[in-house]
Coordinates of C-alpha atoms and ligand atoms in Angstrom, one line a residue:
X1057 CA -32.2 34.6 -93.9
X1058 CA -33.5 36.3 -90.7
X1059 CA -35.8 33.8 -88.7
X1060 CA -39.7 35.3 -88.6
X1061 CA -41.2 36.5 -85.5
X1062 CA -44.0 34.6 -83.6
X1063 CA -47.4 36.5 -84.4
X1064 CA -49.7 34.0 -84.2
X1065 CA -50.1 31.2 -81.4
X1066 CA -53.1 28.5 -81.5
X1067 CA -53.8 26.8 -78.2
X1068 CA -55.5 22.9 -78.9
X1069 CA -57.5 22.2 -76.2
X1070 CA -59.8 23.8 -73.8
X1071 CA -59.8 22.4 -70.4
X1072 CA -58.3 23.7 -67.1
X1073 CA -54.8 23.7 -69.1
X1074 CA -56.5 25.4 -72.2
X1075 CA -57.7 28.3 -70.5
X1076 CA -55.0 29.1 -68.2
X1077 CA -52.8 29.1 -71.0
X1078 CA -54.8 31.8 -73.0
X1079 CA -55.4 33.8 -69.8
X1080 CA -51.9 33.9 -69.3
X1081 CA -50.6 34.6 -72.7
X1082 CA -53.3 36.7 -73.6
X1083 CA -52.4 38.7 -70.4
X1084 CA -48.6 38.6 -71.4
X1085 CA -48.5 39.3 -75.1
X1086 CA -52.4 40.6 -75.6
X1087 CA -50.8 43.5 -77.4
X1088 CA -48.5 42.5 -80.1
X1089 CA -50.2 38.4 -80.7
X1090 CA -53.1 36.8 -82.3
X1091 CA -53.9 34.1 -79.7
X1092 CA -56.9 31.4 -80.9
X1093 CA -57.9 28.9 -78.7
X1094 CA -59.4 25.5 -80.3
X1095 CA -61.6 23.0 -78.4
X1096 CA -64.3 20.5 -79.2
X1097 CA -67.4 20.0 -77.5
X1098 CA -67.7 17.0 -78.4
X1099 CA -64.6 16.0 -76.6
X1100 CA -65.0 16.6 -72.4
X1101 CA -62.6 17.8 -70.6
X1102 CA -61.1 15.1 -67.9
X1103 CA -63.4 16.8 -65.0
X1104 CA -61.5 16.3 -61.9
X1105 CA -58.6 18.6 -60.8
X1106 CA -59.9 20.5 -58.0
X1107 CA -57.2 20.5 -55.4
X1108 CA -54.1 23.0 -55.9
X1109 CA -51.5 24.5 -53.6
X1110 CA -50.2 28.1 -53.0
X1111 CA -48.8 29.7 -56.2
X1112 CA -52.2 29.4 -57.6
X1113 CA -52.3 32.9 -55.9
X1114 CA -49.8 34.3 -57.9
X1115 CA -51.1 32.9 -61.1
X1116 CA -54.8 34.4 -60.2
X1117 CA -52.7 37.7 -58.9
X1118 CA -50.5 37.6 -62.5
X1119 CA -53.8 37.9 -64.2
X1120 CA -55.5 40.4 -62.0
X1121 CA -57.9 38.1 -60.9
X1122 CA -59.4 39.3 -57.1
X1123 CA -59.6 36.6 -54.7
X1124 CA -63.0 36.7 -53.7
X1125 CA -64.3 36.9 -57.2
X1126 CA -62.3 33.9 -58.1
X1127 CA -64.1 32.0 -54.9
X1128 CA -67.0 32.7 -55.6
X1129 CA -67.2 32.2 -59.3
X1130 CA -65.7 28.5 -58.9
X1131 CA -67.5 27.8 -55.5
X1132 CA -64.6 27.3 -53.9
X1133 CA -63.0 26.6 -50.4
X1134 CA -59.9 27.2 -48.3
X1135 CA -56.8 24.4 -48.7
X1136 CA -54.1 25.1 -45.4
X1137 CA -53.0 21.2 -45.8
X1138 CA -53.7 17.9 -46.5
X1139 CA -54.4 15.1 -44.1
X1140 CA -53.0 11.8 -44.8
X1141 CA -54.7 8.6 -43.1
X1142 CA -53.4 5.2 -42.9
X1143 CA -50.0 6.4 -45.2
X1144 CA -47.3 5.1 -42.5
X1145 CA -48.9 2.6 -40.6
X1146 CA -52.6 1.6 -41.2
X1147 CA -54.8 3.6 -38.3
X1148 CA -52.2 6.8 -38.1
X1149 CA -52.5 10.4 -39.9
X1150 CA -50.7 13.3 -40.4
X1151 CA -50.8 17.1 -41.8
X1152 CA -48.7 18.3 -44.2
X1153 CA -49.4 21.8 -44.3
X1154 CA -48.8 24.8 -45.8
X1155 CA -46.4 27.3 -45.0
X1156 CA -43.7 27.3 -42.0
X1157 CA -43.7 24.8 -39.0
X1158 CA -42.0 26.4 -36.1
X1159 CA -39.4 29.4 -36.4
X1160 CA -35.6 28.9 -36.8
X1161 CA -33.2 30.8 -34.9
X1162 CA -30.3 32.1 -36.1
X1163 CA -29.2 29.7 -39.4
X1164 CA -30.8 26.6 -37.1
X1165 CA -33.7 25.0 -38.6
X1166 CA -36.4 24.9 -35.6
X1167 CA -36.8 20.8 -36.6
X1168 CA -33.5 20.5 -34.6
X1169 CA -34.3 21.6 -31.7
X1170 CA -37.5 19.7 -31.9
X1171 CA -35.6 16.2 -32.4
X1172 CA -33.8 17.1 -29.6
X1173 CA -36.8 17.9 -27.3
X1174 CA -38.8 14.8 -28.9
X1175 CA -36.5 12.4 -28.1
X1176 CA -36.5 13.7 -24.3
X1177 CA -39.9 13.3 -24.0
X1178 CA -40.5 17.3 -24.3
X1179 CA -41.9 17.7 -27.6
X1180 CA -46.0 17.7 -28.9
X1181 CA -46.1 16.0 -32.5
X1182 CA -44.6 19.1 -35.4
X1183 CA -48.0 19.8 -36.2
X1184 CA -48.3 21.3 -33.1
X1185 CA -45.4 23.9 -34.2
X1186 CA -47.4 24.5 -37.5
X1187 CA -50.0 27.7 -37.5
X1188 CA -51.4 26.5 -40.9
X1189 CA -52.5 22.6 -39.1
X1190 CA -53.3 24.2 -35.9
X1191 CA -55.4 26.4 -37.8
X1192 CA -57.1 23.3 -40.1
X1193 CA -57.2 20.7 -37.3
X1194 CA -59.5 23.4 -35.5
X1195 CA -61.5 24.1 -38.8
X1196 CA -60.8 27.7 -39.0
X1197 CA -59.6 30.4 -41.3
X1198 CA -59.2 33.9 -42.3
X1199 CA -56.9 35.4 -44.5
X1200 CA -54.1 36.4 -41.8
X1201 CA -50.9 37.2 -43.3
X1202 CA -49.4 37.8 -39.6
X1203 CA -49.8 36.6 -36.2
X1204 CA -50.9 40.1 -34.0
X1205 CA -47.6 41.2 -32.0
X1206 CA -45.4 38.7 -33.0
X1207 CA -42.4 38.3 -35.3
X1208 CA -45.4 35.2 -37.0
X1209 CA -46.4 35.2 -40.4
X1210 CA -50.5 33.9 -40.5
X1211 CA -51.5 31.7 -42.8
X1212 CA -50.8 30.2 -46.4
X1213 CA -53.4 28.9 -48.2
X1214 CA -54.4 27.4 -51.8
X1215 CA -58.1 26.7 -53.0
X1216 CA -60.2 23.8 -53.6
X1217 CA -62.5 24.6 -57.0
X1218 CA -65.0 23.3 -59.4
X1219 CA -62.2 22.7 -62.5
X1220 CA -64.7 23.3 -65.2
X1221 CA -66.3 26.6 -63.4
X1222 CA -62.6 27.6 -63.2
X1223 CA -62.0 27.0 -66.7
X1224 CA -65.5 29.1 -67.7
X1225 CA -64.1 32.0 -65.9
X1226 CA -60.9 31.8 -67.3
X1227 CA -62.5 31.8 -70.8
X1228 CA -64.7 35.1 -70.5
X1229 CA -61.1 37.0 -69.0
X1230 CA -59.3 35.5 -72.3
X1231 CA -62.1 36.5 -74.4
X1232 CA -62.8 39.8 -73.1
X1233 CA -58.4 40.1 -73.8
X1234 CA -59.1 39.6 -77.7
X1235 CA -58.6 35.7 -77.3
X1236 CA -60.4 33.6 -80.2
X1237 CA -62.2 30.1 -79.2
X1238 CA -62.9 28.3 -82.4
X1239 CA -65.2 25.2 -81.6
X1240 CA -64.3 22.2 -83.9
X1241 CA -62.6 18.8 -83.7
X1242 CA -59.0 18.3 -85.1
X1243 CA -58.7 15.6 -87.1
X1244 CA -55.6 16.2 -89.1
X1245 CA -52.4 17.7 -87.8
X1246 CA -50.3 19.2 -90.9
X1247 CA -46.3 19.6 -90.7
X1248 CA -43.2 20.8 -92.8
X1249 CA -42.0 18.4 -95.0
X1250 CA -38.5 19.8 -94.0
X1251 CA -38.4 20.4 -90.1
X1252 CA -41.1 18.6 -89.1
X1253 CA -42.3 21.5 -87.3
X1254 CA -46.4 22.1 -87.3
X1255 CA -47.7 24.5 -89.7
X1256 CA -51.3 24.0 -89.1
X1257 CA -54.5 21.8 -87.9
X1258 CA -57.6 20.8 -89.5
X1259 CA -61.1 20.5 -88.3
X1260 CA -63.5 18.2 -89.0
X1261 CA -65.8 20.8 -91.5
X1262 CA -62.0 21.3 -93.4
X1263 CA -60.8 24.9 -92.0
X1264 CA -57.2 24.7 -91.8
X1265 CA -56.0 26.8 -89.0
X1266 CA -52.4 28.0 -89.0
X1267 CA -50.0 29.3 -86.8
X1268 CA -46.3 29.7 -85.5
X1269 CA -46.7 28.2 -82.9
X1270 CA -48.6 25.5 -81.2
X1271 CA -49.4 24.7 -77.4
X1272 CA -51.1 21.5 -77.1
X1273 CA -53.4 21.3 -74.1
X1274 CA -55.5 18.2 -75.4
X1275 CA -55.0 16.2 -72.4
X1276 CA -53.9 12.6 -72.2
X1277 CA -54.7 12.3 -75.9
X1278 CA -51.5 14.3 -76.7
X1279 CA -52.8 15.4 -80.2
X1280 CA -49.9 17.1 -81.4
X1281 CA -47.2 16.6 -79.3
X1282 CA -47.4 12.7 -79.4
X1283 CA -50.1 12.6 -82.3
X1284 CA -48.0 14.4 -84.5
X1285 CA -44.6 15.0 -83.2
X1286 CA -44.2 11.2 -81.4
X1287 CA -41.7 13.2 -78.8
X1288 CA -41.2 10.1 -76.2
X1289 CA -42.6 9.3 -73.3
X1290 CA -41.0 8.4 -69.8
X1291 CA -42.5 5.8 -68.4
X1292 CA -42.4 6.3 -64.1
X1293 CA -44.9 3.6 -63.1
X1294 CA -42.3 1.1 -61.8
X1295 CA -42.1 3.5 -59.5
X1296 CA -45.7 5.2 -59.1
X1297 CA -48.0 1.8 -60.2
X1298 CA -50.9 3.5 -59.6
X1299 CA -53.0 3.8 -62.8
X1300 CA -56.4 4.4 -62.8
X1301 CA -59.1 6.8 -60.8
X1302 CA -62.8 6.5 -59.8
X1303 CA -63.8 9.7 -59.5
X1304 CA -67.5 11.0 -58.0
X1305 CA -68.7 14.1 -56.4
X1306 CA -71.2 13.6 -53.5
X1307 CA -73.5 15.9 -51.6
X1308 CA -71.8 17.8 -48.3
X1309 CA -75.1 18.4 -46.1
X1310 CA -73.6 17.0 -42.9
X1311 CA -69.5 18.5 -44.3
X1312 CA -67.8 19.8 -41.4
X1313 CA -66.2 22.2 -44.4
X1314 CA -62.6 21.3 -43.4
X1315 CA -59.8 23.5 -44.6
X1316 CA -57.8 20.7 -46.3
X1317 CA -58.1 17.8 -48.8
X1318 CA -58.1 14.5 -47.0
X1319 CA -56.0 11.6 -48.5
X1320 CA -57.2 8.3 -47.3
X1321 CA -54.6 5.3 -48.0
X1322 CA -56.4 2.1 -49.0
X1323 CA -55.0 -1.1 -49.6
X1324 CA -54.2 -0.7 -53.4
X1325 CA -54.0 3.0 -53.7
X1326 CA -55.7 5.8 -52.1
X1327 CA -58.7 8.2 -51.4
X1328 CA -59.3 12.3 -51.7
X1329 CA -62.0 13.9 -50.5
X1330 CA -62.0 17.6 -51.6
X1331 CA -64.9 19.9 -50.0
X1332 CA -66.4 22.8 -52.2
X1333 CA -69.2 25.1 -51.1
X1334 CA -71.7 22.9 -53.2
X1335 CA -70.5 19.2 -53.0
X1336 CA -67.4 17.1 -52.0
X1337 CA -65.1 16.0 -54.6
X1338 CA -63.8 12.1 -54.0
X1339 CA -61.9 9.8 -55.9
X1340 CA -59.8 6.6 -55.4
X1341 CA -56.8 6.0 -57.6
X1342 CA -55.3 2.5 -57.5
X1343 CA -53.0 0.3 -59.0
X1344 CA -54.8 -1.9 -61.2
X1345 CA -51.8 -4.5 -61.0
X1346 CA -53.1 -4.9 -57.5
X1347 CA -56.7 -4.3 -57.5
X1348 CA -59.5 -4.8 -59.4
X1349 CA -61.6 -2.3 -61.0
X1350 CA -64.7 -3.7 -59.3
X1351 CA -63.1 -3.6 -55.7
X1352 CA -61.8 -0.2 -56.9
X1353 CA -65.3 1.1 -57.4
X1354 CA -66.7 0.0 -53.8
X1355 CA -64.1 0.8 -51.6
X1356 CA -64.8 4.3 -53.0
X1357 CA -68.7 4.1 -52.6
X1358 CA -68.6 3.0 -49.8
X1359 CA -66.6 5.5 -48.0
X1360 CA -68.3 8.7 -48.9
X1361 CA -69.2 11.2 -46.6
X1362 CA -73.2 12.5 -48.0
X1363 CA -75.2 10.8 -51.6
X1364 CA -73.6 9.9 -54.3
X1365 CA -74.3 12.4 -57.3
X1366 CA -73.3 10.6 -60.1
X1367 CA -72.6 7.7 -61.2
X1368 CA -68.4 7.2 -60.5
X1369 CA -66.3 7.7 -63.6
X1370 CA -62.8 6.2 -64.6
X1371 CA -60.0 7.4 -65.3
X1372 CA -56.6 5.5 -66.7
X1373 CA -53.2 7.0 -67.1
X1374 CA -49.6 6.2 -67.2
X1375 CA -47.3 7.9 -64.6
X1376 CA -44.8 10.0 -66.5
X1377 CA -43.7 12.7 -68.8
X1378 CA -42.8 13.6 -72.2
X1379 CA -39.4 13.3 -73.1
X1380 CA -39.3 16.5 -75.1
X1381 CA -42.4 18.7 -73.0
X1382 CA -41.6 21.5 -75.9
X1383 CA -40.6 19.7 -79.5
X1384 CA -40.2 21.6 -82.4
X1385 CA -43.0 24.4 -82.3
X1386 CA -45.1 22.9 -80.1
X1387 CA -44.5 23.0 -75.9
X1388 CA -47.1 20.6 -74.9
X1389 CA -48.9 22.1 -71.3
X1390 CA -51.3 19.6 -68.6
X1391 CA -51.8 16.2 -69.0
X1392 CA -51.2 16.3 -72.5
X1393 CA -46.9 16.7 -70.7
X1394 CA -47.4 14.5 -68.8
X1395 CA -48.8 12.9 -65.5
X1396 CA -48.3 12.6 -61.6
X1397 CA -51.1 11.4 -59.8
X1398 CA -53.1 14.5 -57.9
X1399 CA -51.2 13.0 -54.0
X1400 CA -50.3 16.5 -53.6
X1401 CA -52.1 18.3 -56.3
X1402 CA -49.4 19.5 -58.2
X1403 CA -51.3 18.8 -61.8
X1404 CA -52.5 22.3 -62.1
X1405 CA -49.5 23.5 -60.7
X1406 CA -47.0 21.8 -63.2
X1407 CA -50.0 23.6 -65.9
X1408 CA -49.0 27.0 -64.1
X1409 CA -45.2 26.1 -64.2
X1410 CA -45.7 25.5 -68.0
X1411 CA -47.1 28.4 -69.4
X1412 CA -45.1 30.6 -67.0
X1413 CA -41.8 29.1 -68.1
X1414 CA -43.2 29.6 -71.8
X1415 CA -43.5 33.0 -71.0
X1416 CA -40.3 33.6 -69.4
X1417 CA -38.7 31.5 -72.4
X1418 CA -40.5 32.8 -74.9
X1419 CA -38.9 33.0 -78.8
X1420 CA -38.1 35.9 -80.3
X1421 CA -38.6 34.5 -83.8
X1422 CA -39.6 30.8 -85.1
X1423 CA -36.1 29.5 -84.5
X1424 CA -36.6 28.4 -80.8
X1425 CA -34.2 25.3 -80.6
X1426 CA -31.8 27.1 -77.6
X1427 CA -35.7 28.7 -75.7
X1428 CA -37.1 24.2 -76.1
X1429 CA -33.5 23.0 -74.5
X1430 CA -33.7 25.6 -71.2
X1431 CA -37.3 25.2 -71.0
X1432 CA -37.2 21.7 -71.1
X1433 CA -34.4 21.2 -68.8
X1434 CA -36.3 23.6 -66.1
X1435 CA -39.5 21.2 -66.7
X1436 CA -37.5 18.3 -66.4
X1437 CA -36.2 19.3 -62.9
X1438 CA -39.7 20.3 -61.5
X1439 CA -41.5 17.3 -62.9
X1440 CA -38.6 14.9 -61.4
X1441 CA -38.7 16.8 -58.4
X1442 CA -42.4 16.5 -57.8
X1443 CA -41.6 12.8 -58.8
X1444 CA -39.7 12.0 -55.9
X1445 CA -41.7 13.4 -53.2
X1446 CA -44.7 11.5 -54.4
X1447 CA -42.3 8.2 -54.1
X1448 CA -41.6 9.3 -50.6
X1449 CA -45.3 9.1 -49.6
X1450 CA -45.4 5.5 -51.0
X1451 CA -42.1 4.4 -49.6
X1452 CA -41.5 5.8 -46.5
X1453 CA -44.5 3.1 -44.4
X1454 CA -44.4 0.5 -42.7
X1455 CA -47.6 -1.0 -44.2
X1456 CA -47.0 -4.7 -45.0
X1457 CA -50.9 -5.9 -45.3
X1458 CA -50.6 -5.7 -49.1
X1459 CA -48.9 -7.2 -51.7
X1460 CA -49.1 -3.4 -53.3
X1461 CA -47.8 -1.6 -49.7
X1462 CA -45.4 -4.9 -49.7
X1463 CA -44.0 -3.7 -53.3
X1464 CA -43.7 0.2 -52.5
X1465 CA -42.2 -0.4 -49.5
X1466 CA -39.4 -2.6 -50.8
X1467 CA -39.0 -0.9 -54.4
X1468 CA -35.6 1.0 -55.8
X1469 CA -36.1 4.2 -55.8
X1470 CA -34.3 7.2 -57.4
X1471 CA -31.3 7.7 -56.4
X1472 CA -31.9 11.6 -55.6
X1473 CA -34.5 10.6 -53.7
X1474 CA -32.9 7.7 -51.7
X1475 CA -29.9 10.1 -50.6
X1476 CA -32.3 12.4 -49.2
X1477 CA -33.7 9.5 -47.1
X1478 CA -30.6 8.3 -46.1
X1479 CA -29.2 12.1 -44.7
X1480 CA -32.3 12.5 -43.2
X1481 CA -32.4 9.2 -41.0
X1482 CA -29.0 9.7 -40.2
X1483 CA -28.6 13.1 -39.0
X1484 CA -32.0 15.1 -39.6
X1485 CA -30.7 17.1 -42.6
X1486 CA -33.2 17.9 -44.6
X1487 CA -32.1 18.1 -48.1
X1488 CA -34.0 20.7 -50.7
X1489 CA -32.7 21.6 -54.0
X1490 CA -32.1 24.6 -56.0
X1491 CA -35.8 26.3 -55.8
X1492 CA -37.9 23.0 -56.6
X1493 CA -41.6 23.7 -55.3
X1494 CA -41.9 22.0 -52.2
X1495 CA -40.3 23.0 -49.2
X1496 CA -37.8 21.8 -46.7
X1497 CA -40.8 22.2 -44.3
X1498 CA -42.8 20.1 -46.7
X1499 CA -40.3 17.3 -47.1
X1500 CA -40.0 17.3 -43.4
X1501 CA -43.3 16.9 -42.7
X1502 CA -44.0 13.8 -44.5
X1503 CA -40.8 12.1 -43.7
X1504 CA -41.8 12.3 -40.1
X1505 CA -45.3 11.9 -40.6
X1506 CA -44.4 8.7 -42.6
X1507 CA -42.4 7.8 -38.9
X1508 CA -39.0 8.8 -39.8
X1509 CA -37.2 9.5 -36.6
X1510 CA -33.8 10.9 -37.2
X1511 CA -30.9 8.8 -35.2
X1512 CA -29.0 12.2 -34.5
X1513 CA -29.1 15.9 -34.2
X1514 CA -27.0 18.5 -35.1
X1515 CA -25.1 19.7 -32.4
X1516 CA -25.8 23.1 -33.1
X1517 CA -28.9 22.3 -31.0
X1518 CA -27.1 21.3 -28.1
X1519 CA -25.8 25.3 -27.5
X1520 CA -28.9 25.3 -25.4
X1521 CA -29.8 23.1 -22.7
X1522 CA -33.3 21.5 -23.5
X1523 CA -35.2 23.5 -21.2
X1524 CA -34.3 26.7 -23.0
X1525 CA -35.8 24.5 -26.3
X1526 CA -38.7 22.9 -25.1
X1527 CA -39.3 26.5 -23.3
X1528 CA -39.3 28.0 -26.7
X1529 CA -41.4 25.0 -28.7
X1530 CA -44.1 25.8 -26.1
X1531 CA -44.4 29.5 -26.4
X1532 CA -44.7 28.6 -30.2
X1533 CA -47.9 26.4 -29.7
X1534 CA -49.1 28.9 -26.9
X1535 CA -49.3 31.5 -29.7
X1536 CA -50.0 30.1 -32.3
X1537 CA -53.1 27.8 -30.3
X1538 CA -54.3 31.4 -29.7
X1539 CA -54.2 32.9 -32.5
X1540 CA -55.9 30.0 -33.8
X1541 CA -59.1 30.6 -31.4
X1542 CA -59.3 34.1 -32.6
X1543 CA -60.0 32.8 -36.1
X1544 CA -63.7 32.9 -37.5
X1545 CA -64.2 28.7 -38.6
X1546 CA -64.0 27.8 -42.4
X1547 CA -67.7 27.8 -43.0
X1548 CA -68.6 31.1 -41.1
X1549 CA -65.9 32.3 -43.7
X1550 CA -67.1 31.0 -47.0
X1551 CA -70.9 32.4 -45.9
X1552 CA -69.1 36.1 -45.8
X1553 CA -68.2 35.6 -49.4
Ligands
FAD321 C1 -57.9 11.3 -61.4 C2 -57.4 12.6 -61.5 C3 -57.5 13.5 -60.4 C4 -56.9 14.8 -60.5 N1 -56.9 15.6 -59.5 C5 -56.2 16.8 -59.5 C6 -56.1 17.7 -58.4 O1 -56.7 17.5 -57.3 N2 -55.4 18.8 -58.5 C7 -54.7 19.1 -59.6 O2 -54.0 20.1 -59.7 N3 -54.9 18.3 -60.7 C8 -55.6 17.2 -60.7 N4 -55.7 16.4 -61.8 C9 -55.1 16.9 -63.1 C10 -56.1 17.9 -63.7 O3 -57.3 17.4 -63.9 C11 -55.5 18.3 -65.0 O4 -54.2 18.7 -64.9 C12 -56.3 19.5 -65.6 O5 -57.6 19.3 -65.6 C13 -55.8 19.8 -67.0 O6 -56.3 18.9 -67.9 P1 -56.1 19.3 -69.4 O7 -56.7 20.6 -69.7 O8 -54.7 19.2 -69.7 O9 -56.9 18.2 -70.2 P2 -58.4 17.9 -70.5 O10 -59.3 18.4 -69.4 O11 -58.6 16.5 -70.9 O12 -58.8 18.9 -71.7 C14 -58.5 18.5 -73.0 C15 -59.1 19.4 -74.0 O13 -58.7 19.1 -75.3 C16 -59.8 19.1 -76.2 N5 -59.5 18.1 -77.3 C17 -59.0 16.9 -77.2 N6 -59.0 16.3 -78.4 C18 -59.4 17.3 -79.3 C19 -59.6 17.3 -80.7 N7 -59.4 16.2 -81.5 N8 -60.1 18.4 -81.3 C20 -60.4 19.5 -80.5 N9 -60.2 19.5 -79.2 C21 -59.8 18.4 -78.6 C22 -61.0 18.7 -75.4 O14 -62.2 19.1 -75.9 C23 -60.6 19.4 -74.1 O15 -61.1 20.7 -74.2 C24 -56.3 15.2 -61.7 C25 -56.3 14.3 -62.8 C26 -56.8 13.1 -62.7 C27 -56.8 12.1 -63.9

């Protein structure tokens, strides 16, 4: 018998994950699928989530969503990087920013040159070499997608937002596409007796709501997907022991509206602070093997930047994924997949991935076994991926004034990501992998900034003497210093919106 096409999907959930999800499938498949979205409002939404990185653009872009609307409607702000404090040593900070740092020639990667130039003594730090830092360091922005009469692209740039505001707007565009909310707690998730697969959820008043197929956005309570299905979960907090959040907004009367999320290491964990155009997000997330909650909640309080506007609110979770992120009929999409703690704000992201990859993978009938293996083993790779470059940031120190920096520091890591360690100590290669999201530019970044020094160069690098090099490396920062200057600041930017 011929397998039945997909008609009808029911999204459970209706947070940042929730929303995006019907925006995008509404967007994709408005025409030919009944799409119902199902949240409670009795339930909250986690809150916090208000940091992302650059393919947010594309998402927004996918759905026809103009740039300045979107800004406005979430009160958001310009993201070029994120500055990390006290991560290597305690008292040093980096950028890792967006974008390109420098400009290769020929197949060399400019970072060889640099090491070559650094260790002479004719090198500025690589932030120096990067238009996006330059740019954030000096608090400035505009949306410049090339540097005037130069070969240069500008800038690259994500958003900080108010999560829930984002969510509201993302609800009208699903709604105005023909997408259903039903308010109304689940309490009883229904499957066949046979497959196992979901057939439909109850609400609290008794509706039964049916459907093909199911995406469960219900955040760390995993209704269907663990509720239901019980699909596994691995566990990565030997590895990331950070387990809980405070989280608190404060006022930002005296903000200097940076371009970039701060990420301030502590001695159990660490600290963001995220400016909006109405407040400043912060939050600590710790360990709690190494720190109590009470500490937890002070160190935070006592390191923000304008009034506390709430009281702080906590926030547990256990670093890791699903073991099946799509099971049967349901493909399980933001927290309720999984978690990575927000160190480079790639929750939302991994959302994005989700429900793009759905679409991309999407069933031509109920009988979706082969469309759950690919998607799950392209899930697999990004969240594993994103994995290891968190490690790196915890790994890669030299802080030993903890008994938490003391266990990072000396911890087994994967082995993926202790070969890319190793290459890149020995001769500077910077190893990236098929298309995972972050860059080679990226991984560089925060290896040095972490104080890797590479022992060797390629010699590739040596074609030219090191004038020639630290020749070039200064017209870069020349330029890009200027261009720079030209920019109107952050703040004089958000008041033109
Ligand atoms: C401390 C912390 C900081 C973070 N910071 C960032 C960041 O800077 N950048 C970033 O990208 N991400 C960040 N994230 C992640 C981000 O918040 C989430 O990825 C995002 O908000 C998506 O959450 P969600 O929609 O999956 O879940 P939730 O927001 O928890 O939504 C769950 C939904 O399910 C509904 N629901 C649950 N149970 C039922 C039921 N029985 N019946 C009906 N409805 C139900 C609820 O009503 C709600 O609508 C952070 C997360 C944490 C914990």
């Amino acid at each position: 018998m011929k397998a039945k096409p997909i008609k009808k999907i029911v999204v459970v959930g209706g947070g940042t994950s929730g929303w995006m999800s019907a925006a995008m499938l509404a967007k994709s498949f408005e025409k030919t699928m009944e799409i119902e979205l199902i949240e409670s409002d009795a339930i909250s939404t986690v809150g916090v989530g208000e940091a992302t990185i650059p393919p947010i653009r594309s998402f927004n872009g996918y759905l026809g969503i103009d740039e300045m609307d979107f800004l406005k409607a979430t009160k958001g702000s310009i993201k070029l990087a994120i500055e990390f404090q006290n991560w290597g040593q305690k008292g040093d900070s980096y950028l890792h920013g967006f974008g390109y740092v420098g400009r290769k020639i020929g197949i060399t990667p400019f970072h060889v040159y640099w090491q070559k130039c650094l260790k002479e003594g004719k090198a500025k730090d690589l932030s120096s070499y990067s238009f996006n830092n330059i740019a954030a360091q000096a608090n400035k922005f505009a949306p410049v997608t090339k540097i005037k009469n130069t070969p240069l692209d500008g800038l690259s740039w994500a958003f900080h937002f108010d999560a829930g505001l984002y969510a509201k707007f993302l609800r009208h565009y699903s709604e105005d596409k023909g997408v259903v909310r039903t308010e109304g707690k689940i309490v009883a998730v229904h499957q066949d007796s046979e497959s196992g697969c979901v057939t439909s959820v109850e609400l609290e008043n008794g509706t039964k709501i049916e459907a093909d197929l199911f995406i469960d956005c219900s955040g760390f309570r995993a209704l269907l997907i663990n509720g239901a299905l019980n699909s596994g979960y691995e566990d990565w907090s030997k590895w990331l022991p950070c387990d809980r959040a405070y989280a608190v907004p404060c006022s930002n009367d005296n903000s200097p509206y940076r371009p970039y999320t701060q990420s301030i290491a502590h001695s159990a964990g660490w600290q963001w602070r995220i400016p909006l155009q109405h407040r400043t997000g912060n939050g600590h997330v710790y360990a709690s093997a190494f720190m109590t909650d009470e500490t937890a909640a002070e160190i935070l309080m006592n390191n923000l930047e304008g009034e506390a506007l709430k009281d702080p609110m906590q926030l547990k979770f256990t670093a890791g994924k699903r073991s099946k992120i799509w099971d049967k009929n349901v493909i399980s999409i933001g927290l309720a997949s999984g978690f990575i703690e927000p160190l480079e704000s790639t929750s939302i992201h991994l959302v994005q991935m989700g429900i793009t990859n759905l679409v991309m993978h999407f069933p031509s009938s109920q009988d979706c076994s082969l469309n759950a293996r690919d998607y799950n083993n392209r899930m697999d790779f990004e969240y594993e991926r994103i994995r290891d470059f968190i490690i790196l940031h915890y790994h890669v120190t030299e802080r030993d004034d903890s008994e938490f920096w003391n266990y990072v520091r000396t911890m087994d890591v994967p082995h993926s990501l202790q070969q890319r360690i190793e290459s890149f100590k020995h001769n500077g290669f910077v190893y990236r992998e098929d298309n995972e999201l972050f860059t080679g530019e990226g991984w560089l970044q925060v290896m040095v900034g972490q104080g890797i020094i590479p022992n060797y160069h390629n010699p590739i690098a040596d074609q030219v003497t090191v004038e020639e090099s630290a020749e070039y490396l200064q017209n870069l920062n020349v330029i890009m210093e200027r261009a720079a200057q030209q920019l109107p600041t952050h703040k004089q930017f958000l008041n033109s919106l």
